Amino acid sequence: MSSPLLEYEVTGDDRRLGLLLLPPLGADLRYWDACIAQWRGKISCLAPNLRHRVDGQRPRPVTLEEQASDLETLRAALGFERVVPVGSAISTMAAACYAARHPERTAALVLANATARSLPQAASMLAERAEAVRAGGMAAILPQAVERAFLNLPKDRRYDAYLAAFGRQSAEDYAFACLASATFDASALLPAVRCPSLVVAGEHDVLLTPALGQEAAALIPGARFEIMQGAAHFLPYQRPEAFAALVDSFLASTSR
């Protein structure tokens, strides 16, 4: 099946290398705004909205392979020679799938709050969320769905902005995203990744724990693993300055 051209934003003019920034479940490309502000003038950034459903007479959830195909279609259309996929939470599996399937176009890989697969308990929770929002709208899972992702962090303006954006999204689109994510499994793809790789976990992440991140890193040959203090489930959003600096340092080390 041919891949559509995703909604996206690009910053920077250099097409030799760019960060390919993938938002987590329940977020869109605006998730990366604070990080992109840190990278402006240093490296080009390509931030797409991921597709979570395949439309037709009977719409169905998208697969990991289809998401990777979408991303390659977008890269080629925009003329980027190579990219660094940067995934966050569930989208780390799409980032890893892209790296495994398109090694010639992948300069490095960064996974924040990573997991190798959706565990059975997570799949069950995601299915329940899909059912809940279809029955009662996004309000049916708020604020609990967001509070868990910000565990032990202040309910400041960034929390308020995330909560508001989460509640504004289409319940049906979110339901399809949940059902798609519930079936994702990148555990067989991670050993095929051959580029320099960085896996970063959040100290307070109880949804995709540091242990799951370490497990994912162990499957990638030569991957570097770190735990970021003062962050929970969405560390690029919660600690954008620190995360951007860590990515900068990692890319500088790979170029050496």
XYZ file of N, CA and C in Angstrom:
768
model
N 0.847 -1.184 0.000
C 0.000 0.000 0.000
C 0.884 1.235 0.000
N 0.569 2.197 -0.851
C 1.386 3.400 -0.940
C 1.225 4.218 0.328
N 2.256 4.968 0.682
C 2.247 5.752 1.910
C 1.841 7.186 1.616
N 0.995 7.789 2.441
C 0.603 9.177 2.227
C 1.700 10.131 2.662
N 1.616 11.372 2.208
C 2.529 12.398 2.695
C 1.959 12.924 4.007
N 2.719 12.759 5.074
C 2.250 13.131 6.404
C 2.240 14.644 6.576
N 1.426 15.114 7.526
C 1.517 16.493 7.978
C 2.861 16.688 8.645
N 3.535 17.807 8.400
C 4.876 17.969 8.961
C 5.253 19.440 9.034
N 6.329 19.717 9.765
C 6.992 21.011 9.756
C 8.498 20.781 9.685
N 9.182 21.672 8.969
C 10.635 21.595 8.833
C 11.248 22.896 9.312
N 12.335 22.797 10.067
C 13.148 23.962 10.393
C 14.562 23.692 9.907
N 15.190 24.719 9.341
C 16.549 24.573 8.823
C 16.543 24.251 7.344
N 17.609 24.651 6.653
C 17.692 24.486 5.206
C 18.590 23.336 4.763
N 19.427 22.829 5.659
C 20.376 21.780 5.302
C 19.643 20.447 5.145
N 19.750 19.841 3.967
C 19.075 18.563 3.722
C 20.041 17.382 3.747
N 21.302 17.630 4.115
C 22.245 16.518 4.209
C 21.935 15.645 5.420
N 21.470 16.275 6.511
C 21.166 15.536 7.733
C 20.086 16.285 8.495
N 19.137 15.551 9.055
C 18.097 16.188 9.853
C 17.617 15.264 10.955
N 17.129 15.853 12.032
C 16.484 15.087 13.095
C 15.045 14.798 12.665
N 14.654 13.536 12.708
C 13.303 13.113 12.361
C 12.562 12.869 13.672
N 11.730 13.803 14.089
C 11.179 13.860 15.436
C 9.766 13.281 15.471
N 9.594 12.162 16.181
C 8.325 11.442 16.198
C 7.612 11.650 17.537
N 6.379 12.153 17.527
C 5.676 12.422 18.785
C 5.142 11.144 19.419
N 4.907 11.168 20.730
C 4.369 9.985 21.405
C 2.864 9.854 21.186
N 2.315 8.755 21.626
C 0.875 8.541 21.598
C 0.165 9.684 22.314
N -0.850 10.270 21.637
C -1.630 11.331 22.248
C -1.082 12.722 22.038
N 0.009 12.864 21.284
C 0.596 14.177 21.024
C 0.786 14.362 19.517
N 1.014 15.612 19.113
C 1.297 15.897 17.712
C 2.670 16.543 17.598
N 2.982 17.070 16.431
C 4.325 17.608 16.181
C 4.685 18.784 17.082
N 3.678 19.463 17.662
C 3.956 20.580 18.587
C 4.691 20.107 19.844
N 4.640 18.823 20.112
C 5.350 18.224 21.250
C 6.825 18.621 21.249
N 7.404 18.814 20.065
C 8.842 19.029 19.935
C 9.252 20.504 19.916
N 8.301 21.432 20.051
C 8.616 22.848 19.861
C 9.772 23.334 20.738
N 9.756 22.976 22.023
C 10.802 23.476 22.924
C 12.166 22.891 22.581
N 12.194 21.629 22.163
C 13.470 21.025 21.733
C 13.962 21.668 20.444
N 13.046 21.873 19.500
C 13.437 22.477 18.220
C 14.033 23.860 18.437
N 13.501 24.599 19.403
C 14.064 25.917 19.708
C 15.533 25.804 20.125
N 15.887 24.711 20.793
C 17.275 24.481 21.204
C 18.157 24.099 20.014
N 17.574 23.430 19.026
C 18.352 22.943 17.885
C 18.408 23.933 16.724
N 17.579 24.979 16.786
C 17.525 25.935 15.688
C 18.914 26.521 15.416
N 19.313 26.512 14.163
C 20.620 27.020 13.782
C 21.745 26.012 13.899
N 21.476 24.855 14.536
C 22.493 23.809 14.687
C 22.269 22.659 13.722
N 21.008 22.245 13.577
C 20.694 21.088 12.744
C 19.255 21.206 12.265
N 18.980 20.754 11.067
C 17.615 20.789 10.545
C 16.743 19.789 11.294
N 15.474 20.125 11.425
C 14.516 19.256 12.117
C 13.304 19.018 11.226
N 12.874 17.776 11.154
C 11.659 17.384 10.443
C 10.726 16.738 11.457
N 9.600 17.391 11.756
C 8.652 16.895 12.762
C 7.325 16.575 12.073
N 7.005 15.283 11.887
C 5.725 14.908 11.279
C 4.691 14.489 12.330
N 3.444 14.509 11.931
C 2.396 13.826 12.684
C 2.301 12.404 12.146
N 2.307 11.429 13.022
C 2.248 10.032 12.593
C 0.825 9.636 12.208
N 0.728 8.712 11.270
C -0.564 8.135 10.901
C -0.839 6.938 11.812
N -2.081 6.821 12.279
C -2.441 5.727 13.182
C -3.576 4.854 12.650
N -4.115 5.214 11.482
C -5.217 4.429 10.940
C -5.071 4.329 9.432
N -5.560 3.237 8.879
C -5.633 3.048 7.424
C -7.112 3.121 7.064
N -7.480 4.112 6.267
C -8.890 4.311 5.944
C -9.330 3.424 4.789
N -10.616 3.239 4.693
C -11.234 2.390 3.677
C -12.641 2.066 4.132
N -13.223 1.042 3.543
C -14.572 0.661 3.967
C -14.590 0.258 5.430
N -13.509 -0.399 5.867
C -13.379 -0.779 7.279
C -12.025 -0.285 7.775
N -11.970 0.924 8.332
C -10.680 1.450 8.821
C -10.036 0.492 9.824
N -8.711 0.446 9.786
C -7.978 -0.424 10.716
C -6.770 0.324 11.241
N -6.226 -0.125 12.377
C -5.012 0.514 12.907
C -3.822 0.286 11.968
N -2.932 1.265 11.916
C -1.741 1.178 11.083
C -0.725 0.236 11.742
N 0.172 -0.324 10.958
C 1.238 -1.179 11.492
C 2.539 -0.389 11.629
N 3.486 -0.948 12.365
C 4.807 -0.325 12.480
C 5.475 -0.182 11.120
N 5.384 -1.218 10.308
C 6.005 -1.182 8.982
C 5.396 -0.072 8.122
N 4.093 0.139 8.250
C 3.448 1.207 7.486
C 3.882 2.575 7.985
N 4.065 2.726 9.289
C 4.579 3.999 9.793
C 5.989 4.267 9.271
N 6.834 3.251 9.260
C 8.191 3.425 8.740
C 8.165 3.777 7.260
N 7.258 3.155 6.517
C 7.116 3.461 5.088
C 6.653 4.899 4.883
N 5.710 5.357 5.713
C 5.261 6.753 5.651
C 6.443 7.707 5.829
N 7.281 7.404 6.801
C 8.409 8.281 7.111
C 9.430 8.307 5.981
N 9.656 7.159 5.351
C 10.588 7.126 4.223
C 10.036 7.895 3.024
N 8.740 7.783 2.791
C 8.104 8.556 1.722
C 8.286 10.046 1.966
N 8.105 10.477 3.208
C 8.255 11.893 3.553
C 9.703 12.342 3.402
N 10.641 11.541 3.907
C 12.065 11.901 3.779
C 12.457 12.108 2.336
N 12.054 11.141 1.483
C 12.415 11.221 0.067
C 11.777 12.435 -0.606
N 10.522 12.707 -0.269
C 9.815 13.839 -0.881
C 10.458 15.170 -0.516
N 11.008 15.268 0.680
C 11.602 16.521 1.141
C 13.094 16.614 0.829
N 13.681 15.541 0.330
C 15.064 15.577 -0.114
C 16.110 15.485 0.974
N 15.755 14.974 2.161
C 16.775 14.757 3.187
C 17.630 13.547 2.800
N 18.952 13.723 2.821
C 19.842 12.619 2.458
C 19.858 11.556 3.556
N 20.030 11.996 4.806
C 20.040 11.075 5.947
C 19.312 11.728 7.110
N 18.799 10.902 8.000
C 18.062 11.417 9.154
C 18.514 10.706 10.424
N 18.190 11.333 11.545
C 18.361 10.729 12.858
C 16.963 10.583 13.457
N 16.344 9.408 13.362
C 15.027 9.244 13.981
C 15.131 9.415 15.494
N 14.230 10.230 16.040
C 14.169 10.467 17.476
C 12.743 10.146 17.914
N 12.566 9.031 18.607
C 11.241 8.618 19.056
C 11.043 8.923 20.523
N 9.774 9.074 20.913
C 9.435 9.330 22.307
C 8.327 8.382 22.726
N 8.583 7.590 23.774
C 7.604 6.636 24.310
C 7.199 5.626 23.225
N 5.928 5.489 22.932
C 5.484 4.484 21.963
C 6.141 4.673 20.599
N 6.389 5.932 20.205
C 6.976 6.163 18.877
C 8.428 5.712 18.782
N 9.051 5.302 19.907
C 10.406 4.753 19.803
C 10.403 3.485 18.945
N 9.286 2.760 18.927
C 9.227 1.545 18.108
C 9.177 1.883 16.626
N 8.469 2.957 16.252
C 8.456 3.394 14.853
C 9.832 3.903 14.440
N 10.500 4.635 15.336
C 11.852 5.123 15.043
C 12.810 3.960 14.819
N 12.722 2.938 15.672
C 13.594 1.769 15.535
C 13.278 0.995 14.273
N 12.002 0.894 13.930
C 11.615 0.191 12.702
C 12.187 0.905 11.485
N 12.114 2.240 11.478
C 12.689 2.995 10.361
C 14.189 2.729 10.259
N 14.888 2.802 11.382
C 16.341 2.596 11.371
C 16.703 1.209 10.868
N 15.928 0.199 11.268
C 16.217 -1.175 10.845
C 15.922 -1.377 9.369
N 14.860 -0.762 8.879
C 14.433 -0.963 7.491
C 15.154 -0.058 6.494
N 15.708 1.062 6.964
C 16.363 2.019 6.053
C 17.731 2.422 6.598
N 18.632 1.471 6.742
C 19.943 1.773 7.346
C 20.757 2.771 6.536
N 20.600 2.765 5.222
C 21.386 3.671 4.385
C 20.966 5.130 4.555
N 19.784 5.344 5.107
C 19.270 6.700 5.311
C 19.311 7.122 6.775
N 19.792 6.258 7.648
C 19.778 6.516 9.088
C 21.198 6.740 9.599
N 21.459 7.970 10.059
C 22.796 8.304 10.553
C 22.989 7.888 12.006
N 21.922 7.955 12.788
C 21.960 7.594 14.204
C 20.512 7.433 14.659
N 20.341 6.951 15.883
C 19.005 6.684 16.426
C 18.960 7.134 17.876
N 17.877 7.845 18.252
C 17.693 8.284 19.638
C 16.302 7.852 20.094
N 16.257 7.128 21.207
C 14.992 6.632 21.751
C 14.827 7.154 23.176
N 13.766 7.920 23.406
C 13.474 8.477 24.730
C 12.273 7.758 25.328
N 12.399 7.270 26.557
C 11.326 6.496 27.208
C 10.957 5.294 26.339
N 11.949 4.479 26.059
C 11.806 3.427 25.053
C 11.188 2.147 25.610
N 10.648 1.379 24.684
C 10.221 0.013 24.953
C 10.421 -0.799 23.687
N 10.701 -2.079 23.845
C 10.883 -2.942 22.685
C 9.554 -3.425 22.120
N 8.508 -3.411 22.954
C 7.210 -3.931 22.527
C 6.146 -3.447 23.496
N 4.891 -3.546 23.080
C 3.782 -3.272 23.990
C 3.512 -4.533 24.804
N 3.747 -4.460 26.081
C 3.533 -5.608 26.952
C 2.037 -5.926 27.065
N 1.692 -7.171 27.423
C 0.267 -7.548 27.508
C -0.559 -6.616 28.374
N -0.029 -6.207 29.536
C -0.800 -5.325 30.405
C -0.984 -3.948 29.785
N 0.032 -3.482 29.056
C -0.084 -2.198 28.365
C -1.088 -2.293 27.222
N -1.054 -3.404 26.486
C -1.995 -3.598 25.387
C -3.430 -3.599 25.898
N -3.643 -4.237 27.044
C -4.978 -4.277 27.638
C -5.423 -2.880 28.053
N -4.522 -2.107 28.656
C -4.828 -0.752 29.076
C -5.163 0.129 27.874
N -4.403 -0.017 26.791
C -4.637 0.782 25.590
C -5.983 0.446 24.955
N -6.339 -0.833 24.942
C -7.647 -1.231 24.417
C -8.774 -0.646 25.260
N -8.588 -0.639 26.576
C -9.597 -0.061 27.469
C -9.713 1.446 27.254
N -8.581 2.115 27.018
C -8.622 3.552 26.738
C -9.383 3.841 25.449
N -9.127 3.034 24.420
C -9.828 3.233 23.149
C -11.333 3.125 23.345
N -11.753 2.128 24.082
C -13.181 1.935 24.347
C -13.746 3.095 25.166
N -12.985 3.556 26.142
C -13.455 4.629 27.020
C -13.649 5.943 26.265
N -12.692 6.314 25.414
C -12.823 7.596 24.713
C -13.879 7.530 23.614
N -14.069 6.366 23.028
C -15.141 6.236 22.036
C -16.516 6.388 22.687
N -16.611 5.951 23.940
C -17.893 6.040 24.642
C -18.109 7.411 25.280
N -17.044 8.008 25.817
C -17.217 9.231 26.593
C -16.356 10.405 26.196
N -15.664 10.323 25.048
C -14.791 11.407 24.641
C -13.498 11.433 25.442
N -12.634 12.388 25.110
C -11.329 12.449 25.764
C -11.451 12.713 27.263
N -12.520 13.381 27.675
C -12.707 13.683 29.096
C -12.809 12.422 29.941
N -13.154 11.295 29.309
C -13.346 10.050 30.060
C -12.054 9.536 30.678
N -10.902 9.950 30.158
C -9.632 9.440 30.687
C -8.770 10.549 31.293
N -9.345 11.730 31.411
C -8.594 12.867 31.955
C -9.082 13.212 33.359
N -8.179 13.707 34.228
C -6.758 14.003 33.959
C -5.819 12.822 34.205
N -6.373 11.647 34.555
C -5.529 10.528 34.990
C -4.486 10.144 33.949
N -4.877 10.124 32.670
C -3.955 9.684 31.617
C -2.724 10.574 31.535
N -2.899 11.854 31.827
C -1.775 12.791 31.765
C -1.021 12.828 33.087
N -1.729 12.730 34.192
C -1.067 12.790 35.495
C -0.007 11.700 35.650
N -0.304 10.494 35.175
C 0.654 9.385 35.293
C 1.936 9.679 34.512
N 1.784 10.372 33.384
C 2.948 10.679 32.555
C 3.821 11.766 33.156
N 3.272 12.538 34.104
C 4.009 13.625 34.752
C 4.259 13.316 36.225
N 4.354 12.055 36.572
C 4.523 11.644 37.961
C 5.727 12.329 38.611
N 5.513 12.863 39.804
C 6.551 13.515 40.605
C 7.088 14.803 39.998
N 6.397 15.331 38.984
C 6.797 16.599 38.379
C 5.764 17.668 38.730
N 6.159 18.945 38.711
C 5.217 20.013 39.074
C 4.107 20.175 38.029
N 2.928 20.542 38.494
C 1.823 20.844 37.574
C 1.935 22.313 37.175
N 2.910 22.581 36.321
C 3.221 23.940 35.898
C 2.582 24.234 34.549
N 3.040 25.296 33.893
C 2.440 25.691 32.614
C 2.641 24.642 31.532
N 3.743 23.891 31.606
C 3.966 22.861 30.596
C 2.974 21.708 30.800
N 2.726 21.363 32.042
C 1.703 20.348 32.336
C 0.345 20.824 31.854
N -0.012 22.066 32.167
C -1.315 22.593 31.769
C -1.468 22.609 30.250
N -0.398 22.987 29.543
C -0.454 23.032 28.083
C -0.621 21.634 27.498
N 0.084 20.664 28.077
C -0.032 19.296 27.579
C -1.429 18.749 27.831
N -1.948 18.986 29.020
C -3.285 18.508 29.368
C -4.335 19.104 28.423
N -4.233 20.389 28.143
C -5.200 21.044 27.254
C -5.115 20.479 25.843
N -3.898 20.314 25.313
C -3.732 19.783 23.960
C -4.221 18.342 23.871
N -3.953 17.562 24.898
C -4.401 16.166 24.923
C -5.927 16.095 24.860
N -6.587 16.957 25.597
C -8.043 16.939 25.630
C -8.693 17.430 24.359
N -7.971 18.201 23.539
C -8.552 18.754 22.306
C -8.538 17.779 21.142
N -7.763 16.705 21.220
C -7.627 15.825 20.064
C -8.895 15.013 19.813
N -9.014 14.506 18.603
C -10.160 13.696 18.220
C -10.157 12.377 18.994
N -11.282 12.071 19.641
C -11.388 10.822 20.397
C -11.244 9.615 19.480
N -11.807 9.685 18.278
C -11.721 8.547 17.360
C -10.295 8.341 16.879
N -9.593 9.428 16.569
C -8.194 9.303 16.156
C -7.348 8.728 17.283
N -7.594 9.193 18.509
C -6.837 8.686 19.645
C -7.142 7.210 19.879
N -8.390 6.824 19.694
C -8.755 5.410 19.865
C -7.989 4.541 18.868
N -7.898 4.973 17.611
C -7.138 4.207 16.624
C -5.656 4.174 16.983
N -5.137 5.286 17.509
C -3.726 5.320 17.917
C -3.475 4.318 19.043
N -4.402 4.228 19.981
C -4.260 3.266 21.077
C -4.273 1.836 20.555
N -5.210 1.535 19.652
C -5.321 0.176 19.119
C -4.096 -0.197 18.284
N -3.560 0.769 17.536
C -2.337 0.512 16.774
C -1.180 0.217 17.722
N -1.008 1.075 18.726
C 0.111 0.937 19.662
C 0.050 -0.370 20.445
N -1.155 -0.847 20.697
C -1.324 -2.071 21.486
C -0.716 -3.291 20.807
N -0.556 -3.242 19.485
C -0.041 -4.403 18.747
C 1.435 -4.264 18.376
N 2.047 -3.119 18.664
C 3.419 -2.871 18.210
C 4.421 -3.773 18.936
N 5.376 -4.282 18.162
C 6.452 -5.108 18.727
C 7.691 -4.916 17.858
N 8.686 -4.232 18.393
C 9.928 -3.961 17.661
C 11.077 -4.821 18.155
N 10.791 -5.810 18.998
C 11.873 -6.575 19.626
C 12.712 -7.338 18.602
N 12.115 -7.753 17.478
C 12.886 -8.452 16.449
C 13.626 -7.473 15.533
N 13.256 -6.198 15.568
C 13.879 -5.188 14.710
C 15.111 -4.566 15.366
N 15.093 -4.425 16.682
C 16.177 -3.727 17.369
C 17.553 -4.343 17.118
N 17.697 -5.672 17.087
C 19.027 -6.238 16.812
C 19.536 -5.939 15.404
N 18.627 -5.513 14.504
C 19.029 -5.204 13.131
C 19.511 -3.768 12.972
N 19.384 -2.953 14.012
C 19.841 -1.557 13.948
C 21.363 -1.538 13.977
N 21.966 -0.837 13.021
C 23.423 -0.843 12.901
C 24.050 0.538 13.068
N 23.247 1.547 13.335
C 23.795 2.899 13.495
C 24.079 3.186 14.969
N 24.869 4.216 15.280
C 25.044 4.616 16.678
C 23.688 4.927 17.295
N 23.455 4.438 18.510
C 22.132 4.556 19.124
C 22.232 4.998 20.575
N 21.311 5.882 20.957
C 21.214 6.384 22.326
C 19.804 6.095 22.840
N 19.705 5.467 23.999
C 18.432 5.184 24.646
C 18.427 5.899 25.995
N 17.411 6.741 26.219
C 17.345 7.547 27.441
C 16.025 7.275 28.152
N 16.095 6.956 29.425
C 14.904 6.715 30.244
C 14.679 7.885 31.189
N 13.424 8.035 31.632
C 13.085 9.061 32.607
C 13.098 8.488 34.019
N 13.714 9.180 34.934
C 13.849 8.714 36.320
C 12.504 8.305 36.916
N 11.455 9.089 36.662
C 10.158 8.861 37.309
C 9.141 8.181 36.383
N 9.582 7.599 35.297
C 8.643 7.004 34.334
C 8.129 5.664 34.870
N 6.826 5.610 35.166
C 6.213 4.358 35.624
C 5.413 3.687 34.511
N 5.317 4.334 33.341
C 4.585 3.759 32.210
C 5.524 2.937 31.326
N 6.643 3.532 30.950
C 7.715 2.798 30.252
C 8.970 2.998 31.108
N 9.160 2.112 32.025
C 10.150 2.266 33.086
C 11.588 2.232 32.565
N 12.538 2.731 33.370
C 13.942 2.605 32.984
C 14.351 1.162 32.687
N 13.753 0.184 33.376
C 14.082 -1.220 33.099
C 13.692 -1.609 31.679
N 12.556 -1.104 31.201
C 12.154 -1.389 29.822
C 13.086 -0.704 28.828
N 13.513 0.511 29.153
C 14.472 1.199 28.298
C 15.792 0.467 28.225
N 16.249 -0.028 29.359
C 17.506 -0.776 29.391
C 17.388 -2.071 28.596
N 16.211 -2.703 28.675
C 15.975 -3.923 27.898
C 16.032 -3.633 26.401
N 15.428 -2.519 25.982
C 15.473 -2.136 24.562
C 16.903 -1.839 24.131
N 17.641 -1.106 24.967
C 19.031 -0.769 24.631
C 19.890 -2.018 24.490
N 19.632 -3.015 25.333
C 20.422 -4.248 25.284
C 20.229 -5.010 23.980
N 19.107 -4.777 23.302
C 18.837 -5.466 22.033
C 19.502 -4.784 20.841
N 19.955 -3.533 21.013
C 20.576 -2.781 19.918
C 22.093 -2.890 20.049
N 22.768 -3.424 19.053
C 24.230 -3.575 19.159
C 24.925 -2.250 19.460
N 25.668 -2.217 20.565
C 26.478 -1.051 20.905
C 25.715 0.148 21.412
N 24.427 0.014 21.739
C 23.640 1.172 22.168
C 24.122 1.715 23.505
N 24.017 3.022 23.638
C 24.338 3.707 24.898
C 23.035 3.946 25.658
N 23.038 3.686 26.960
C 21.840 3.843 27.785
C 22.084 4.839 28.906
N 21.116 5.751 29.123
C 21.228 6.726 30.199
C 19.866 6.910 30.858
N 19.874 7.351 32.111
C 18.659 7.727 32.826
C 18.732 9.223 33.107
N 17.705 9.953 32.686
C 17.671 11.397 32.912
C 16.922 11.691 34.207
N 17.578 12.412 35.099
C 16.971 12.783 36.369
C 15.928 13.885 36.145
N 14.916 13.900 37.007
C 13.929 14.967 36.959
C 13.002 14.898 35.771
N 12.851 13.706 35.179
C 11.950 13.534 34.039
C 11.107 12.294 34.266
N 9.956 12.258 33.636
C 9.070 11.105 33.760
C 8.855 10.481 32.382
N 7.606 10.389 31.930
C 7.287 9.611 30.732
C 7.567 10.345 29.427
N 7.606 11.680 29.458
C 7.830 12.469 28.236
C 9.055 13.345 28.415
N 10.225 12.733 28.534
C 11.402 13.515 28.922
C 11.797 14.589 27.908
N 11.613 14.410 26.567
C 11.947 15.530 25.676
C 11.057 16.753 25.906
N 9.824 16.521 26.324
C 8.894 17.618 26.611
C 9.132 18.187 28.000
N 9.428 17.329 28.957
C 9.576 17.752 30.350
C 10.936 18.359 30.645
N 11.975 17.909 29.934
C 13.336 18.434 30.120
C 13.950 18.767 28.754
N 13.335 19.699 28.002
C 13.785 19.926 26.619
C 15.224 20.418 26.498
N 15.640 21.322 27.395
C 17.008 21.839 27.292
C 18.022 20.727 27.550
N 17.787 19.951 28.610
C 18.709 18.864 28.937
C 18.696 17.784 27.858
N 17.511 17.469 27.338
C 17.432 16.436 26.307
C 18.127 16.891 25.030
N 17.880 18.114 24.602
C 18.521 18.624 23.391
C 20.032 18.626 23.530
N 20.524 19.019 24.705
C 21.976 19.030 24.940
C 22.545 17.623 24.899
N 21.806 16.654 25.440
C 22.272 15.270 25.425
C 22.354 14.750 23.994
N 21.349 15.068 23.170
C 21.370 14.651 21.763
C 22.531 15.321 21.034
N 22.752 16.608 21.291
C 23.888 17.307 20.681
C 25.211 16.613 21.000
N 25.395 16.292 22.277
C 26.626 15.645 22.712
C 26.784 14.260 22.061
N 25.685 13.535 22.004
C 25.713 12.199 21.396
C 26.079 12.274 19.917
N 25.462 13.197 19.181
C 25.751 13.312 17.749
C 27.187 13.774 17.513
N 27.682 14.661 18.379
C 29.071 15.093 18.259
C 30.019 13.916 18.468
N 29.691 13.035 19.417
C 30.550 11.868 19.666
C 30.502 10.896 18.498
N 29.380 10.769 17.825
C 29.293 9.846 16.683
C 30.058 10.394 15.491
N 30.081 11.724 15.349
C 30.817 12.301 14.219
C 32.310 12.149 14.394
N 32.752 12.082 15.674
C 34.182 11.873 15.920
C 34.593 10.443 15.625
